PDB file of C-alpha atoms in Angstrom:
ATOM      1  CA  UNK A   1     -22.076   2.681  16.506  1.00  0.00           C
ATOM      2  CA  UNK A   2     -18.770   3.002  14.738  1.00  0.00           C
ATOM      3  CA  UNK A   3     -18.821   3.593  10.984  1.00  0.00           C
ATOM      4  CA  UNK A   4     -15.749   2.066   9.322  1.00  0.00           C
ATOM      5  CA  UNK A   5     -16.845   2.619   5.706  1.00  0.00           C
ATOM      6  CA  UNK A   6     -14.132   5.229   5.136  1.00  0.00           C
ATOM      7  CA  UNK A   7     -11.566   2.424   5.702  1.00  0.00           C
ATOM      8  CA  UNK A   8     -12.879   0.262   2.841  1.00  0.00           C
ATOM      9  CA  UNK A   9      -9.604   0.391   0.870  1.00  0.00           C
ATOM     10  CA  UNK A  10      -7.219   0.054   3.808  1.00  0.00           C
ATOM     11  CA  UNK A  11      -4.994  -3.033   3.810  1.00  0.00           C
ATOM     12  CA  UNK A  12      -3.010  -2.364   6.992  1.00  0.00           C
ATOM     13  CA  UNK A  13      -4.651  -1.320  10.263  1.00  0.00           C
ATOM     14  CA  UNK A  14      -2.281   0.610  12.522  1.00  0.00           C
ATOM     15  CA  UNK A  15      -1.746   0.454  16.257  1.00  0.00           C
ATOM     16  CA  UNK A  16      -4.578   1.023  18.742  1.00  0.00           C
ATOM     17  CA  UNK A  17      -7.517   1.250  16.310  1.00  0.00           C
ATOM     18  CA  UNK A  18     -10.672   1.075  18.422  1.00  0.00           C
ATOM     19  CA  UNK A  19      -8.655   0.229  21.550  1.00  0.00           C
ATOM     20  CA  UNK A  20     -10.264   1.030  24.909  1.00  0.00           C
ATOM     21  CA  UNK A  21     -13.661   1.831  23.412  1.00  0.00           C
ATOM     22  CA  UNK A  22     -15.312   0.781  26.631  1.00  0.00           C
ATOM     23  CA  UNK A  23     -18.900   1.450  25.497  1.00  0.00           C
ATOM     24  CA  UNK A  24     -18.594  -0.402  22.183  1.00  0.00           C
ATOM     25  CA  UNK A  25     -20.924  -3.422  22.191  1.00  0.00           C
ATOM     26  CA  UNK A  26     -20.618  -4.460  18.528  1.00  0.00           C
ATOM     27  CA  UNK A  27     -18.763  -3.394  15.395  1.00  0.00           C
ATOM     28  CA  UNK A  28     -19.293  -4.261  11.729  1.00  0.00           C
ATOM     29  CA  UNK A  29     -15.914  -5.228  10.241  1.00  0.00           C
ATOM     30  CA  UNK A  30     -17.250  -5.580   6.683  1.00  0.00           C
ATOM     31  CA  UNK A  31     -15.502  -2.393   5.465  1.00  0.00           C
ATOM     32  CA  UNK A  32     -12.148  -3.946   6.494  1.00  0.00           C
ATOM     33  CA  UNK A  33     -12.491  -6.828   4.032  1.00  0.00           C
ATOM     34  CA  UNK A  34      -9.338  -5.762   2.129  1.00  0.00           C
ATOM     35  CA  UNK A  35      -7.216  -5.707   5.254  1.00  0.00           C
ATOM     36  CA  UNK A  36      -4.251  -8.111   5.373  1.00  0.00           C
ATOM     37  CA  UNK A  37      -2.395  -6.838   8.472  1.00  0.00           C
ATOM     38  CA  UNK A  38      -3.664  -5.689  11.850  1.00  0.00           C
ATOM     39  CA  UNK A  39      -1.127  -4.025  14.134  1.00  0.00           C
ATOM     40  CA  UNK A  40      -1.055  -3.934  17.944  1.00  0.00           C
ATOM     41  CA  UNK A  41      -4.072  -3.604  20.206  1.00  0.00           C
ATOM     42  CA  UNK A  42      -6.899  -3.710  17.677  1.00  0.00           C
ATOM     43  CA  UNK A  43     -10.146  -3.687  19.695  1.00  0.00           C
ATOM     44  CA  UNK A  44      -8.262  -4.300  22.940  1.00  0.00           C
ATOM     45  CA  UNK A  45      -9.927  -3.388  26.237  1.00  0.00           C
ATOM     46  CA  UNK A  46     -13.362  -2.989  24.670  1.00  0.00           C
ATOM     47  CA  UNK A  47     -15.029  -4.082  27.892  1.00  0.00           C
ATOM     48  CA  UNK A  48     -18.600  -4.015  26.552  1.00  0.00           C
ATOM     49  CA  UNK A  49     -17.974  -5.910  23.303  1.00  0.00           C
ATOM     50  CA  UNK A  50     -20.163  -9.016  23.444  1.00  0.00           C
ATOM     51  CA  UNK A  51     -20.035 -10.333  19.874  1.00  0.00           C
ATOM     52  CA  UNK A  52     -17.784  -9.984  16.860  1.00  0.00           C
ATOM     53  CA  UNK A  53     -18.004 -11.433  13.358  1.00  0.00           C
ATOM     54  CA  UNK A  54     -14.487 -11.933  11.978  1.00  0.00           C
ATOM     55  CA  UNK A  55     -15.840 -13.274   8.673  1.00  0.00           C
ATOM     56  CA  UNK A  56     -15.015 -10.114   6.705  1.00  0.00           C
ATOM     57  CA  UNK A  57     -11.334 -10.412   7.704  1.00  0.00           C
ATOM     58  CA  UNK A  58     -10.695 -13.478   5.542  1.00  0.00           C
ATOM     59  CA  UNK A  59      -7.694 -11.862   3.823  1.00  0.00           C
ATOM     60  CA  UNK A  60      -5.737 -11.314   7.049  1.00  0.00           C
ATOM     61  CA  UNK A  61      -2.219 -12.732   7.012  1.00  0.00           C
ATOM     62  CA  UNK A  62      -0.919 -11.193  10.238  1.00  0.00           C
ATOM     63  CA  UNK A  63      -2.386 -10.157  13.570  1.00  0.00           C
ATOM     64  CA  UNK A  64       0.006  -8.324  15.890  1.00  0.00           C
ATOM     65  CA  UNK A  65       0.017  -8.187  19.688  1.00  0.00           C
ATOM     66  CA  UNK A  66      -2.976  -7.759  22.001  1.00  0.00           C
ATOM     67  CA  UNK A  67      -5.742  -8.546  19.498  1.00  0.00           C
ATOM     68  CA  UNK A  68      -9.028  -8.358  21.431  1.00  0.00           C
ATOM     69  CA  UNK A  69      -7.122  -8.430  24.712  1.00  0.00           C
ATOM     70  CA  UNK A  70      -9.290  -7.784  27.803  1.00  0.00           C
ATOM     71  CA  UNK A  71     -12.606  -7.951  25.960  1.00  0.00           C
ATOM     72  CA  UNK A  72     -14.099  -9.428  29.107  1.00  0.00           C
ATOM     73  CA  UNK A  73     -17.715  -9.706  27.879  1.00  0.00           C
ATOM     74  CA  UNK A  74     -16.905 -11.502  24.637  1.00  0.00           C
ATOM     75  CA  UNK A  75     -18.392 -14.995  25.081  1.00  0.00           C
ATOM     76  CA  UNK A  76     -17.630 -16.802  21.828  1.00  0.00           C
ATOM     77  CA  UNK A  77     -15.461 -16.286  18.799  1.00  0.00           C
ATOM     78  CA  UNK A  78     -15.186 -18.104  15.496  1.00  0.00           C
ATOM     79  CA  UNK A  79     -11.776 -17.931  13.799  1.00  0.00           C
ATOM     80  CA  UNK A  80     -12.652 -20.172  10.845  1.00  0.00           C
ATOM     81  CA  UNK A  81     -12.550 -17.315   8.329  1.00  0.00           C
ATOM     82  CA  UNK A  82      -8.906 -16.537   9.197  1.00  0.00           C
ATOM     83  CA  UNK A  83      -7.297 -19.431   7.304  1.00  0.00           C
ATOM     84  CA  UNK A  84      -4.777 -17.137   5.539  1.00  0.00           C
ATOM     85  CA  UNK A  85      -3.032 -16.206   8.799  1.00  0.00           C
ATOM     86  CA  UNK A  86       0.714 -16.733   8.965  1.00  0.00           C
ATOM     87  CA  UNK A  87       1.310 -15.156  12.378  1.00  0.00           C
ATOM     88  CA  UNK A  88      -0.468 -14.225  15.579  1.00  0.00           C
ATOM     89  CA  UNK A  89       1.267 -11.874  17.999  1.00  0.00           C
ATOM     90  CA  UNK A  90       1.508 -11.982  21.771  1.00  0.00           C
ATOM     91  CA  UNK A  91      -1.503 -11.868  24.108  1.00  0.00           C
ATOM     92  CA  UNK A  92      -4.056 -12.949  21.513  1.00  0.00           C
ATOM     93  CA  UNK A  93      -7.421 -12.861  23.327  1.00  0.00           C
ATOM     94  CA  UNK A  94      -5.554 -12.636  26.646  1.00  0.00           C
ATOM     95  CA  UNK A  95      -7.692 -11.672  29.601  1.00  0.00           C
ATOM     96  CA  UNK A  96     -10.980 -12.466  27.852  1.00  0.00           C
ATOM     97  CA  UNK A  97     -12.323 -14.097  30.977  1.00  0.00           C
ATOM     98  CA  UNK A  98     -15.889 -14.241  29.622  1.00  0.00           C
ATOM     99  CA  UNK A  99     -14.840 -16.242  26.546  1.00  0.00           C
ATOM    100  CA  UNK A 100     -16.570 -19.637  26.726  1.00  0.00           C
ATOM    101  CA  UNK A 101     -16.258 -20.993  23.178  1.00  0.00           C
ATOM    102  CA  UNK A 102     -13.512 -20.643  20.592  1.00  0.00           C
ATOM    103  CA  UNK A 103     -13.803 -22.226  17.143  1.00  0.00           C
ATOM    104  CA  UNK A 104     -10.668 -22.593  15.042  1.00  0.00           C
ATOM    105  CA  UNK A 105      -9.886 -24.142  11.701  1.00  0.00           C
ATOM    106  CA  UNK A 106      -6.706 -25.392  10.064  1.00  0.00           C
ATOM    107  CA  UNK A 107      -4.184 -22.607   9.531  1.00  0.00           C
ATOM    108  CA  UNK A 108      -1.944 -24.162   6.880  1.00  0.00           C
ATOM    109  CA  UNK A 109       0.302 -21.091   6.596  1.00  0.00           C
ATOM    110  CA  UNK A 110       0.773 -20.420  10.330  1.00  0.00           C
ATOM    111  CA  UNK A 111       4.417 -20.009  11.306  1.00  0.00           C
ATOM    112  CA  UNK A 112       4.171 -18.118  14.616  1.00  0.00           C
ATOM    113  CA  UNK A 113       1.850 -17.880  17.586  1.00  0.00           C
ATOM    114  CA  UNK A 114       3.087 -15.470  20.244  1.00  0.00           C
ATOM    115  CA  UNK A 115       3.231 -15.995  23.983  1.00  0.00           C
ATOM    116  CA  UNK A 116       0.155 -15.349  26.068  1.00  0.00           C
ATOM    117  CA  UNK A 117      -2.171 -17.005  23.551  1.00  0.00           C
ATOM    118  CA  UNK A 118      -5.531 -17.263  25.398  1.00  0.00           C
ATOM    119  CA  UNK A 119      -3.810 -16.366  28.677  1.00  0.00           C
ATOM    120  CA  UNK A 120      -6.365 -15.580  31.359  1.00  0.00           C
ATOM    121  CA  UNK A 121      -9.330 -16.980  29.435  1.00  0.00           C
ATOM    122  CA  UNK A 122     -10.483 -18.647  32.630  1.00  0.00           C
ATOM    123  CA  UNK A 123     -14.037 -19.197  31.401  1.00  0.00           C
ATOM    124  CA  UNK A 124     -13.076 -21.132  28.255  1.00  0.00           C
ATOM    125  CA  UNK A 125     -15.001 -24.403  28.239  1.00  0.00           C
ATOM    126  CA  UNK A 126     -15.042 -25.392  24.565  1.00  0.00           C
ATOM    127  CA  UNK A 127     -12.334 -25.263  21.941  1.00  0.00           C
ATOM    128  CA  UNK A 128     -13.669 -26.622  18.663  1.00  0.00           C
ATOM    129  CA  UNK A 129     -11.197 -27.602  15.972  1.00  0.00           C
ATOM    130  CA  UNK A 130     -13.162 -27.431  12.734  1.00  0.00           C
ATOM    131  CA  UNK A 131     -11.701 -29.517   9.963  1.00  0.00           C
ATOM    132  CA  UNK A 132     -10.600 -32.503  11.990  1.00  0.00           C
ATOM    133  CA  UNK A 133     -13.999 -33.149  13.557  1.00  0.00           C
ATOM    134  CA  UNK A 134     -12.863 -32.901  17.153  1.00  0.00           C
ATOM    135  CA  UNK A 135     -13.367 -30.807  20.196  1.00  0.00           C
ATOM    136  CA  UNK A 136     -10.079 -30.296  21.974  1.00  0.00           C
ATOM    137  CA  UNK A 137     -11.596 -29.485  25.293  1.00  0.00           C
ATOM    138  CA  UNK A 138     -14.795 -29.544  27.169  1.00  0.00           C
ATOM    139  CA  UNK A 139     -14.422 -29.019  30.867  1.00  0.00           C
ATOM    140  CA  UNK A 140     -16.772 -28.881  33.749  1.00  0.00           C
ATOM    141  CA  UNK A 141     -16.813 -25.728  35.814  1.00  0.00           C
ATOM    142  CA  UNK A 142     -14.739 -27.406  38.545  1.00  0.00           C
ATOM    143  CA  UNK A 143     -11.430 -27.656  36.715  1.00  0.00           C
ATOM    144  CA  UNK A 144      -8.619 -25.256  37.367  1.00  0.00           C
ATOM    145  CA  UNK A 145      -5.743 -23.274  35.911  1.00  0.00           C
ATOM    146  CA  UNK A 146      -3.668 -26.305  34.912  1.00  0.00           C
ATOM    147  CA  UNK A 147      -6.461 -27.507  32.614  1.00  0.00           C
ATOM    148  CA  UNK A 148      -6.785 -24.084  31.034  1.00  0.00           C
ATOM    149  CA  UNK A 149      -3.040 -23.997  30.431  1.00  0.00           C
ATOM    150  CA  UNK A 150      -3.197 -27.412  28.782  1.00  0.00           C
ATOM    151  CA  UNK A 151      -6.039 -26.211  26.549  1.00  0.00           C
ATOM    152  CA  UNK A 152      -4.139 -23.102  25.466  1.00  0.00           C
ATOM    153  CA  UNK A 153      -1.011 -25.162  24.766  1.00  0.00           C
ATOM    154  CA  UNK A 154      -3.003 -27.743  22.817  1.00  0.00           C
ATOM    155  CA  UNK A 155      -4.683 -24.989  20.826  1.00  0.00           C
ATOM    156  CA  UNK A 156      -1.314 -23.453  20.024  1.00  0.00           C
ATOM    157  CA  UNK A 157       0.003 -26.808  18.783  1.00  0.00           C
ATOM    158  CA  UNK A 158      -3.164 -27.695  16.847  1.00  0.00           C
ATOM    159  CA  UNK A 159      -3.470 -24.369  15.104  1.00  0.00           C
ATOM    160  CA  UNK A 160       0.051 -24.541  13.752  1.00  0.00           C
ATOM    161  CA  UNK A 161       0.023 -28.214  12.818  1.00  0.00           C
ATOM    162  CA  UNK A 162      -2.759 -28.586  10.255  1.00  0.00           C
TER     163      UNK A 162
END
């Protein structure tokens, strides 16, 4: 287990925090509740990470590149607590091939979503858009890359347009 309590007053997380922690299966982000900015590669390549509660990060305004990139065992993620976000960097959740469900909410302050948003999330079957009562995508296991690209593009448009 990783103890982040010493970071309780930190507002800006620097590059590579907890990146490539291949044995990490879960992490409590509660001590990071004051954080407003996360720099590159936070929790990227944490191959064993299966679940993550982003609820404590409700004050985040900016997420830089490679957030949770290559977390291949992560199966679902709820972004509804991140409504203060103004920007998401490149390769957000890219390569998370085990990701099946993503829940998002209106991001009224969003001005930028970088390239590679959800790139390589080949297992994504459900994108729920909380706040407008719809599900952007549900696909059967037989659909291919073009459908996944359409889902990622729709998500990018929806997230910035609320």
